[in-house]
CSV table of C-alpha atoms in Angstrom, one decimal:
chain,number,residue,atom,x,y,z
N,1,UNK,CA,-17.8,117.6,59.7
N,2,UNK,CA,-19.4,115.1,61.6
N,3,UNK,CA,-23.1,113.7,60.7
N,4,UNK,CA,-24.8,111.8,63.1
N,5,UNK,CA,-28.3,110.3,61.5
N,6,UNK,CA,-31.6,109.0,63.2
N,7,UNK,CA,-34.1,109.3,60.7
N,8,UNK,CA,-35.5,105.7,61.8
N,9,UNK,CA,-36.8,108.0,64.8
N,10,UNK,CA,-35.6,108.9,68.0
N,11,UNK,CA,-37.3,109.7,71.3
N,12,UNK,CA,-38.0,113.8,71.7
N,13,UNK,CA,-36.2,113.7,75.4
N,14,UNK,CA,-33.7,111.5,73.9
N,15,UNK,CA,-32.4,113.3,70.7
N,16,UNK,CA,-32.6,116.9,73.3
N,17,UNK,CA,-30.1,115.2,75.7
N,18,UNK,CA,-28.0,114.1,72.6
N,19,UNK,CA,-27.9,118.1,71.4
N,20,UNK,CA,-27.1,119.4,74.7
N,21,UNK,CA,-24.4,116.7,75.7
N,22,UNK,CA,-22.6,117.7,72.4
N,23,UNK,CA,-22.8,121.6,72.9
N,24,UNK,CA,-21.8,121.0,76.3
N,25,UNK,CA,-18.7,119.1,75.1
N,26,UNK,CA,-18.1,121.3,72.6
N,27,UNK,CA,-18.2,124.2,74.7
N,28,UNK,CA,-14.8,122.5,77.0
N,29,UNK,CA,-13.9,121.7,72.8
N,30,UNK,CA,-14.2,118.1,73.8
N,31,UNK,CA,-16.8,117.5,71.1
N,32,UNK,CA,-16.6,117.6,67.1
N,33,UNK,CA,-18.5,120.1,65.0
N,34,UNK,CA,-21.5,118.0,64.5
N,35,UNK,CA,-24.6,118.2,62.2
N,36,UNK,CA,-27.5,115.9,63.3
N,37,UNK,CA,-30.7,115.1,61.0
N,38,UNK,CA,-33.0,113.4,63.1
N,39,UNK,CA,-36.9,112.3,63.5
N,40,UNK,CA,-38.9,112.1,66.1
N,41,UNK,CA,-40.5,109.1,67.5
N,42,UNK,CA,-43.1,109.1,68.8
N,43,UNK,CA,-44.1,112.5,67.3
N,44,UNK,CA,-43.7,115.4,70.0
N,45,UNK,CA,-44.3,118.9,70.5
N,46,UNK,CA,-41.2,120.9,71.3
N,47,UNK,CA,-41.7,124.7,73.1
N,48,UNK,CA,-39.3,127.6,73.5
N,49,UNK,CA,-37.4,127.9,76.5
N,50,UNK,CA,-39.1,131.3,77.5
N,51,UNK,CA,-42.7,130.2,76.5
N,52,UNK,CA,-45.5,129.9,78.8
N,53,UNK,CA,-46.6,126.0,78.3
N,54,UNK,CA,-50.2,126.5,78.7
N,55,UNK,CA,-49.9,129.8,76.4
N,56,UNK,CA,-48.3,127.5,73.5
N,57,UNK,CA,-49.8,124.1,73.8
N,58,UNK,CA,-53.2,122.6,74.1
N,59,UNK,CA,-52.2,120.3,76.8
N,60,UNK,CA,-55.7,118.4,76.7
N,61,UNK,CA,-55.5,117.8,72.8
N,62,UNK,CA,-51.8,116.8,73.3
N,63,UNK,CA,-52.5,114.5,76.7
N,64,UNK,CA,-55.6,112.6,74.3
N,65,UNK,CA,-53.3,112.1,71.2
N,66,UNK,CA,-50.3,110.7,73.4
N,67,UNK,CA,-47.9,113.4,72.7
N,68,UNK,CA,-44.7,114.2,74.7
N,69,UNK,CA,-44.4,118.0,75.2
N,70,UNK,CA,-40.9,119.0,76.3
N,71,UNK,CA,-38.8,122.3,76.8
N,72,UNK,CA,-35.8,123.3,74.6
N,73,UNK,CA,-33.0,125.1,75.9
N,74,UNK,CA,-33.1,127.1,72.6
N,75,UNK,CA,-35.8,130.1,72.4
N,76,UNK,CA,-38.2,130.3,69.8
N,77,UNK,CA,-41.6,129.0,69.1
N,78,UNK,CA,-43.4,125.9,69.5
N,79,UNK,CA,-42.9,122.9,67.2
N,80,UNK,CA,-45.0,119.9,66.2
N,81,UNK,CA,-42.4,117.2,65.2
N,82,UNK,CA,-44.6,114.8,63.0
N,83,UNK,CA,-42.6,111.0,63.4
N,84,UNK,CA,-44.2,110.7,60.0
N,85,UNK,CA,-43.9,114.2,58.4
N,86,UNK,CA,-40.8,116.3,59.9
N,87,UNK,CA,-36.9,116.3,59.7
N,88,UNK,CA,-35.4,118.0,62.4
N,89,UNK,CA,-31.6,119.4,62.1
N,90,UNK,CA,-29.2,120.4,64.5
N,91,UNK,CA,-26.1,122.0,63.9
N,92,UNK,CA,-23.7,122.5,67.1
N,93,UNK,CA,-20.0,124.1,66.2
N,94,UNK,CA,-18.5,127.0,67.7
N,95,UNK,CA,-20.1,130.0,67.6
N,96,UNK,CA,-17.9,133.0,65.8
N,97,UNK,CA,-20.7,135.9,66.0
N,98,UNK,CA,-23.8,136.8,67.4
N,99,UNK,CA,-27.1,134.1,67.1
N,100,UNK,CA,-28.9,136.5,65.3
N,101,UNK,CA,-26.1,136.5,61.8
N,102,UNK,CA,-25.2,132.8,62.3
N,103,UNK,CA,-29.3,131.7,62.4
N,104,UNK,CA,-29.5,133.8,59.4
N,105,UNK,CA,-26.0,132.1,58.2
N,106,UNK,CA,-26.7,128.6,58.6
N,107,UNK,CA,-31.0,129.0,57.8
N,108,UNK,CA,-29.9,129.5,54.6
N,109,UNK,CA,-28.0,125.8,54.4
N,110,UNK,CA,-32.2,124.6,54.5
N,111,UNK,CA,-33.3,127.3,51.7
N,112,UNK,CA,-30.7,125.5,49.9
N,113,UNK,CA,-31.8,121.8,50.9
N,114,UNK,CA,-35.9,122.7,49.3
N,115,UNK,CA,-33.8,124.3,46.6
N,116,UNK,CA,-32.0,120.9,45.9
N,117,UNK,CA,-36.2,119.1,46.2
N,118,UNK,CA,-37.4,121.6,43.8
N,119,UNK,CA,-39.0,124.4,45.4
N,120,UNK,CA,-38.1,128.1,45.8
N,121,UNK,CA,-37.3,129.0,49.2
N,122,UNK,CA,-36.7,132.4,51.3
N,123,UNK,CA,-35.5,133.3,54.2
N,124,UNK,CA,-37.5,135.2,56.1
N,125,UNK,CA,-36.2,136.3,59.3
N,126,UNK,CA,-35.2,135.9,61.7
N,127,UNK,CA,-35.5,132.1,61.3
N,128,UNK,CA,-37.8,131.2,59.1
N,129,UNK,CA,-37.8,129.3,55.4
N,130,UNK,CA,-41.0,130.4,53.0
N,131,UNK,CA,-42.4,128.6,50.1
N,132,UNK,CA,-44.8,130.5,48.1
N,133,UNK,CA,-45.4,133.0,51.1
N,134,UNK,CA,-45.6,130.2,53.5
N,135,UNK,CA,-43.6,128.3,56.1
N,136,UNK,CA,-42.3,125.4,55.4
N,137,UNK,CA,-39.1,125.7,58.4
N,138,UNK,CA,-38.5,127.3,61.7
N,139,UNK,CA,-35.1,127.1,63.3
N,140,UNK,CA,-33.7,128.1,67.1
N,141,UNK,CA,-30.9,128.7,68.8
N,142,UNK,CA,-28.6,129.1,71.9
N,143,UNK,CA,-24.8,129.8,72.4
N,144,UNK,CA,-23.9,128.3,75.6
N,145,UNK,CA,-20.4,129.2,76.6
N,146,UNK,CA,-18.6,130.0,73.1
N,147,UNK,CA,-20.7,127.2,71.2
N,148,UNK,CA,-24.0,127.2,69.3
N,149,UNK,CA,-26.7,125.4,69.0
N,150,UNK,CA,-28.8,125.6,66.0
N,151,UNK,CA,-31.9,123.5,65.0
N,152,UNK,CA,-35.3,123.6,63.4
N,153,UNK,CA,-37.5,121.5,61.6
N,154,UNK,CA,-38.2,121.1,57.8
N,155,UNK,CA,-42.0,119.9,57.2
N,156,UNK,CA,-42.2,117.4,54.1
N,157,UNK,CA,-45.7,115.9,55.2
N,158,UNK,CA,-46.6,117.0,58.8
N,159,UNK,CA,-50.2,116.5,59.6
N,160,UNK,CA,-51.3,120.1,59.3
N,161,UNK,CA,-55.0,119.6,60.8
N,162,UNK,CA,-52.8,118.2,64.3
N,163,UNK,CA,-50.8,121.0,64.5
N,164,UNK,CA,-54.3,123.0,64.3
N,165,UNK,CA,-55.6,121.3,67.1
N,166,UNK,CA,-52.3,121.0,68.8
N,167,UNK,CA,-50.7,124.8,69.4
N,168,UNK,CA,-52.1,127.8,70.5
N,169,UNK,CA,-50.8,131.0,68.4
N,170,UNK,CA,-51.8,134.5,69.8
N,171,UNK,CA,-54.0,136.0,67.8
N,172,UNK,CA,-51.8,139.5,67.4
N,173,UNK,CA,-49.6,137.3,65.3
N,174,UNK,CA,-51.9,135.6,63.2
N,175,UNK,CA,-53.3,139.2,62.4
N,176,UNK,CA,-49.8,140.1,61.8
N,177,UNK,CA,-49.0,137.2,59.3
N,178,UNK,CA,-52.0,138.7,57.5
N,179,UNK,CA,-53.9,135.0,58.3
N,180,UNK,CA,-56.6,133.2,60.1
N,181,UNK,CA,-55.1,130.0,61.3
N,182,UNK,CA,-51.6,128.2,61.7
N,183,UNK,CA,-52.4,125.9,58.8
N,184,UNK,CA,-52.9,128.9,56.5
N,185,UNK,CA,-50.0,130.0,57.6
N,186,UNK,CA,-47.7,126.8,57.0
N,187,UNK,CA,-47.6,124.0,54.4
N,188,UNK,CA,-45.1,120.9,53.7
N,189,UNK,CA,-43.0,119.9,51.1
N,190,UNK,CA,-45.2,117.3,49.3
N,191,UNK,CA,-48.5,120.1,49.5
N,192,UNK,CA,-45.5,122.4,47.1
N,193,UNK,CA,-44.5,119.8,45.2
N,194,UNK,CA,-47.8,117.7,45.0
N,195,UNK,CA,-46.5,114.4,45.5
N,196,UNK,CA,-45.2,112.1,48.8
N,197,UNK,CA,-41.5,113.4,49.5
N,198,UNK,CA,-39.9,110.8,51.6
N,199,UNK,CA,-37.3,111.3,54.4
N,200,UNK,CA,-35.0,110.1,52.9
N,201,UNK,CA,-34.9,112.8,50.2
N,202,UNK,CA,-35.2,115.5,53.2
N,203,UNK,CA,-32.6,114.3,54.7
N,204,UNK,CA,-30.1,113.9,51.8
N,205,UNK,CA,-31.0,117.5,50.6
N,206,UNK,CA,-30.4,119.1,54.1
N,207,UNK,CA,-27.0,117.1,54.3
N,208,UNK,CA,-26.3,118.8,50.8
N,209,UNK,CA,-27.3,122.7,51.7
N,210,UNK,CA,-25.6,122.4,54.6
N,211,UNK,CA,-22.4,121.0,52.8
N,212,UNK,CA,-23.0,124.1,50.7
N,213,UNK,CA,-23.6,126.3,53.2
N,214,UNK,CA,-20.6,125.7,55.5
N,215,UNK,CA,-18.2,124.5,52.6
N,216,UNK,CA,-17.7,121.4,54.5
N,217,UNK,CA,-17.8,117.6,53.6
N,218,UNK,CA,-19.8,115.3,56.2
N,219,UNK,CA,-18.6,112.2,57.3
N,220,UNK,CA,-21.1,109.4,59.2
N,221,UNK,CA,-20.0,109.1,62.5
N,222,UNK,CA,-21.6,108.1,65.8
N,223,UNK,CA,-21.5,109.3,69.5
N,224,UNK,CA,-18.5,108.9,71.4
N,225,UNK,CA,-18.9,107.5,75.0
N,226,UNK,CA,-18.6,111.0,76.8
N,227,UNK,CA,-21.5,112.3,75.0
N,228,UNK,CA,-23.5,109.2,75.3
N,229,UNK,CA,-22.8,109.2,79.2
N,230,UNK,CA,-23.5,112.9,79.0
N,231,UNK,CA,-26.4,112.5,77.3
N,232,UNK,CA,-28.0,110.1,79.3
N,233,UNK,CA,-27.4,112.2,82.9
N,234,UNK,CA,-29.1,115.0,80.9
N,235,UNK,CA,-32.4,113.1,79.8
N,236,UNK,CA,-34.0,112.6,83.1
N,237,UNK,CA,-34.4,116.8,83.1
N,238,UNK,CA,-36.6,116.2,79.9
N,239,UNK,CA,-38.3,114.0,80.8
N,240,UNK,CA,-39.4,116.0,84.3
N,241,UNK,CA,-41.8,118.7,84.5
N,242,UNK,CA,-40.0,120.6,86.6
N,243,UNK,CA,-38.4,121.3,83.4
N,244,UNK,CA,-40.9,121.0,80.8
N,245,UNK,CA,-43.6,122.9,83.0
N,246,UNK,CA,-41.1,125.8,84.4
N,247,UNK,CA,-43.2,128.5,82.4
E,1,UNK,CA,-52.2,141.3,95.4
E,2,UNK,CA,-52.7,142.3,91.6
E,3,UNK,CA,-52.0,140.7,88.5
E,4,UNK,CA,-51.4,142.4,85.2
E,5,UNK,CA,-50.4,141.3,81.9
E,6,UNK,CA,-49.6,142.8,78.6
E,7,UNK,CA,-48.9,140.8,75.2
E,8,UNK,CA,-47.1,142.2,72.2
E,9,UNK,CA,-45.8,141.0,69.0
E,10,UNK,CA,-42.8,143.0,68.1
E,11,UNK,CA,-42.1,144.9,65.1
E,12,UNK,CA,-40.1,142.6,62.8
E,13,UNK,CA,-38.8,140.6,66.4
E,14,UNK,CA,-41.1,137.8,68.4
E,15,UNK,CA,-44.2,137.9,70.7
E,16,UNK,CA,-43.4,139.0,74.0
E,17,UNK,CA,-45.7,138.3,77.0
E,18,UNK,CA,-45.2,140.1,80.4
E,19,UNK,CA,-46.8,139.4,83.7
E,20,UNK,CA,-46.3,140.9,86.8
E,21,UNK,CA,-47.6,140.2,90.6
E,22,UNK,CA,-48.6,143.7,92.6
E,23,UNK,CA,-47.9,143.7,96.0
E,24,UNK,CA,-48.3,146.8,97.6
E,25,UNK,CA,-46.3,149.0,94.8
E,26,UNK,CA,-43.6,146.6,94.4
E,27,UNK,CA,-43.2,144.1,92.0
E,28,UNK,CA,-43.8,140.6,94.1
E,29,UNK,CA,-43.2,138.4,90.8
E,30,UNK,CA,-42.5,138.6,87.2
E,31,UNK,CA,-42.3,136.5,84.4
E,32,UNK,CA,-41.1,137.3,80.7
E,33,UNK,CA,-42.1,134.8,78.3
E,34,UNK,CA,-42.8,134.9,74.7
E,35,UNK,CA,-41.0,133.1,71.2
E,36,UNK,CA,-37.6,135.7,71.4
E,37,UNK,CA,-34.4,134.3,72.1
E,38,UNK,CA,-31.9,135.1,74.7
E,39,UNK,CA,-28.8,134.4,76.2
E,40,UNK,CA,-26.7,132.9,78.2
E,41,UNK,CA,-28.9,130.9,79.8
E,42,UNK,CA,-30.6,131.7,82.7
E,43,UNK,CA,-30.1,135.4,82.2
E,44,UNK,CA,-33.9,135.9,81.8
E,45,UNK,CA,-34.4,134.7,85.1
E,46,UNK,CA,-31.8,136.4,86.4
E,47,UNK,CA,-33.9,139.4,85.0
E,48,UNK,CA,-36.9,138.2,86.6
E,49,UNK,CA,-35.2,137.5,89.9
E,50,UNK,CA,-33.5,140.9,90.1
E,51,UNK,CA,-37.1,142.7,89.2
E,52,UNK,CA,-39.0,141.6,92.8
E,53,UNK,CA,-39.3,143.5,95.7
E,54,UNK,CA,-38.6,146.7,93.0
E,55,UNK,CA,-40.8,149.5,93.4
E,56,UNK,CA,-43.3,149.8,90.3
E,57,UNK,CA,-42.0,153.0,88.3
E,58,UNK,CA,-40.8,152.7,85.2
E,59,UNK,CA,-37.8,154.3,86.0
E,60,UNK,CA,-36.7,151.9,88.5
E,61,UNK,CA,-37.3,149.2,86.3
E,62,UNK,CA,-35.2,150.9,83.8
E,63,UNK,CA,-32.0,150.9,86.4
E,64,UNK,CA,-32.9,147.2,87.3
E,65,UNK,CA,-33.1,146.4,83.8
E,66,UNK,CA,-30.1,148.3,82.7
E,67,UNK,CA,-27.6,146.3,84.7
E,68,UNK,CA,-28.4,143.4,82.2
E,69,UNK,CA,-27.4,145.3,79.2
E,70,UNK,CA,-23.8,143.9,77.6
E,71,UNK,CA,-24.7,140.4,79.8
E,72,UNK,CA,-27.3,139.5,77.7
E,73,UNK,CA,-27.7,138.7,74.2
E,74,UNK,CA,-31.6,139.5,72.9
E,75,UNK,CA,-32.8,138.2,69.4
E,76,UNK,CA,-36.5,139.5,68.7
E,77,UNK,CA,-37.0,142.0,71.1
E,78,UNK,CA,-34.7,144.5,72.9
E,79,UNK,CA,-34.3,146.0,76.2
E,80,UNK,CA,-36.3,148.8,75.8
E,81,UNK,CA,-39.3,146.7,74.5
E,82,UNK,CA,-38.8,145.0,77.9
E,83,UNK,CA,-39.1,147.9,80.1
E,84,UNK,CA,-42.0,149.5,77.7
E,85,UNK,CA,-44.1,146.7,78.3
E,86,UNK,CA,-43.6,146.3,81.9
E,87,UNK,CA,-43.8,150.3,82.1
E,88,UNK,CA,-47.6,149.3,80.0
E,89,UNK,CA,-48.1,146.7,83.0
E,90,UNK,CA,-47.7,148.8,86.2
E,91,UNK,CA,-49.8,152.2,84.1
């Protein structure tokens, strides 16, 4: 299977065009089943397609720190991608099932990759990864026209005091998760393991769960020109608020 | 016109926000938001669009809502979470 890298960091608006080009093309089977490990520079918030901006994000804290806030096309909740503390995958192949097995399906490729660093993992579902009770990955998806795309993050060292400040969680599901704050709710790799975890390890155990998971090897490729062209058509919608502001 | 709102996190699914514009006994606006999943795209908003002008009773709701059923693909809430809470709106 393909594996397209940008762990030197990658533009939020950027990387989303990229994803959707490739499900897009895959969908008219003019794309390759592709997994992508990317990070995101400048960090960036990323929100569900169905959520309500202003009900997910503190838009101030975010305008004063710089951050990007953009809309996925997948559902699901609302992620702070730390440039400096988050690996973000995203797996597009063709989707034989419903979103709800192959989440739980390929979820388990990142239980396997905090396996590989050390750590016991869960998965919780729908879409989450545990360690010690807490979450340490989210993932989404979409199946547009036969294909899927899957993604999520995996937290090694994301600032967890900015994420605090940065999202807005009802408090029915704090109560729910039996806490009082997102950051009691999440941790990162290197608070589990007590030491830095670089990228580079993140990214090298994702590429092997997911090996696992799939039973596929991964070859380094690159983009091919339709996506790129794709791609860059795409970006201007996430870069507008028309898009990112819809809800 | 009136607005209402209800906000639920559903058992073992995701939260699920509804908000609804009153106009007169009919539903003049609607929006379903929340961390759920859904698809194809652009269904929800068919949902949404296909919900105005309807008269607010749960019933007819229901009927709206039931055309969707088999053309949509839910993951964290269900159908008949969607027409509860908007029932829980109009009451």
């Amino acid at each position: 299977m393909r594996l397209l890298y940008f762990l030197n960091g990658i533009p939020i608006h950027r990387i989303f065009s990229i994803e959707e080009a490739i499900l897009r093309l895959k969908a008219e089977d003019n794309a390759p089943d592709t997994l992508m490990l990317y990070v995101m520079r400048p960090s960036a918030v990323s929100i569900g397609y169905f959520q309500r901006i202003k009900d997910t994000v503190n838009l101030e804290v975010a305008r004063s720190l710089g951050i990007r806030v953009v809309r996925r096309i997948t559902g699901g909740g609302a992620v702070y991608h730390d440039g400096n503390g988050e690996v973000t995958y995203g797996l597009i192949k063709l989707a034989r099932g419903l979103l709800i097995d192959l989440m739980k399906t390929y979820c388990e490729g990142i239980a396997e990759a905090v396996r590989c660093i050390g750590l016991e993992a869960e998965l919780k579902p729908i879409n989450d990864i545990v360690v010690h009770g807490r979450k340490v990955s989210g993932s989404a998806g979409t199946i547009f026209k036969g294909a899927l795309l899957q993604h999520g993050t995996l937290l090694y060292n994301t600032d967890l005091e900015i994420v605090e400040r940065l999202l807005k969680v009802p408090k029915e599901k704090l109560r729910i998760h039996g806490v009082k704050s997102i950051k009691a709710r999440i941790t990162t790799l290197s608070i589990e393991l007590g030491r830095t975890v670089s990228k580079e390890e993140v990214a090298e155990a994702l590429t092997k769960g997911f090996s696992k998971i799939l039973n596929v090897k991964f070859f380094k490729g690159e983009l091919s020109e339709k996506e790129n062209k794709l791609a860059e058509k795409i970006e201007t919608k996430y870069k507008s608020d028309s898009w990112n502001f819809r809800r | 016109m009136v607005h209402k709102e209800v906000l639920k996190k559903i058992k073992g699914g995701k939260m699920i926000k509804i908000e609804v514009e009153l106009d007169k006994g009919r539903i003049a606006n609607v929006v379903i938001s929340g961390d759920f999943f859904a698809y194809p795209l652009g269904a929800i908003e068919n949902i949404e669009r296909s919900l105005k002008g309807k008269r607010a009773e749960k019933e007819e709701i229901k009927k709206t809502i039931d055309q969707f059923r088999g053309k949509c693909t839910i993951v964290g809430a269900t159908f008949d979470d969607i027409v509860d809470l908007l029932a829980q709106t109009l009451s």
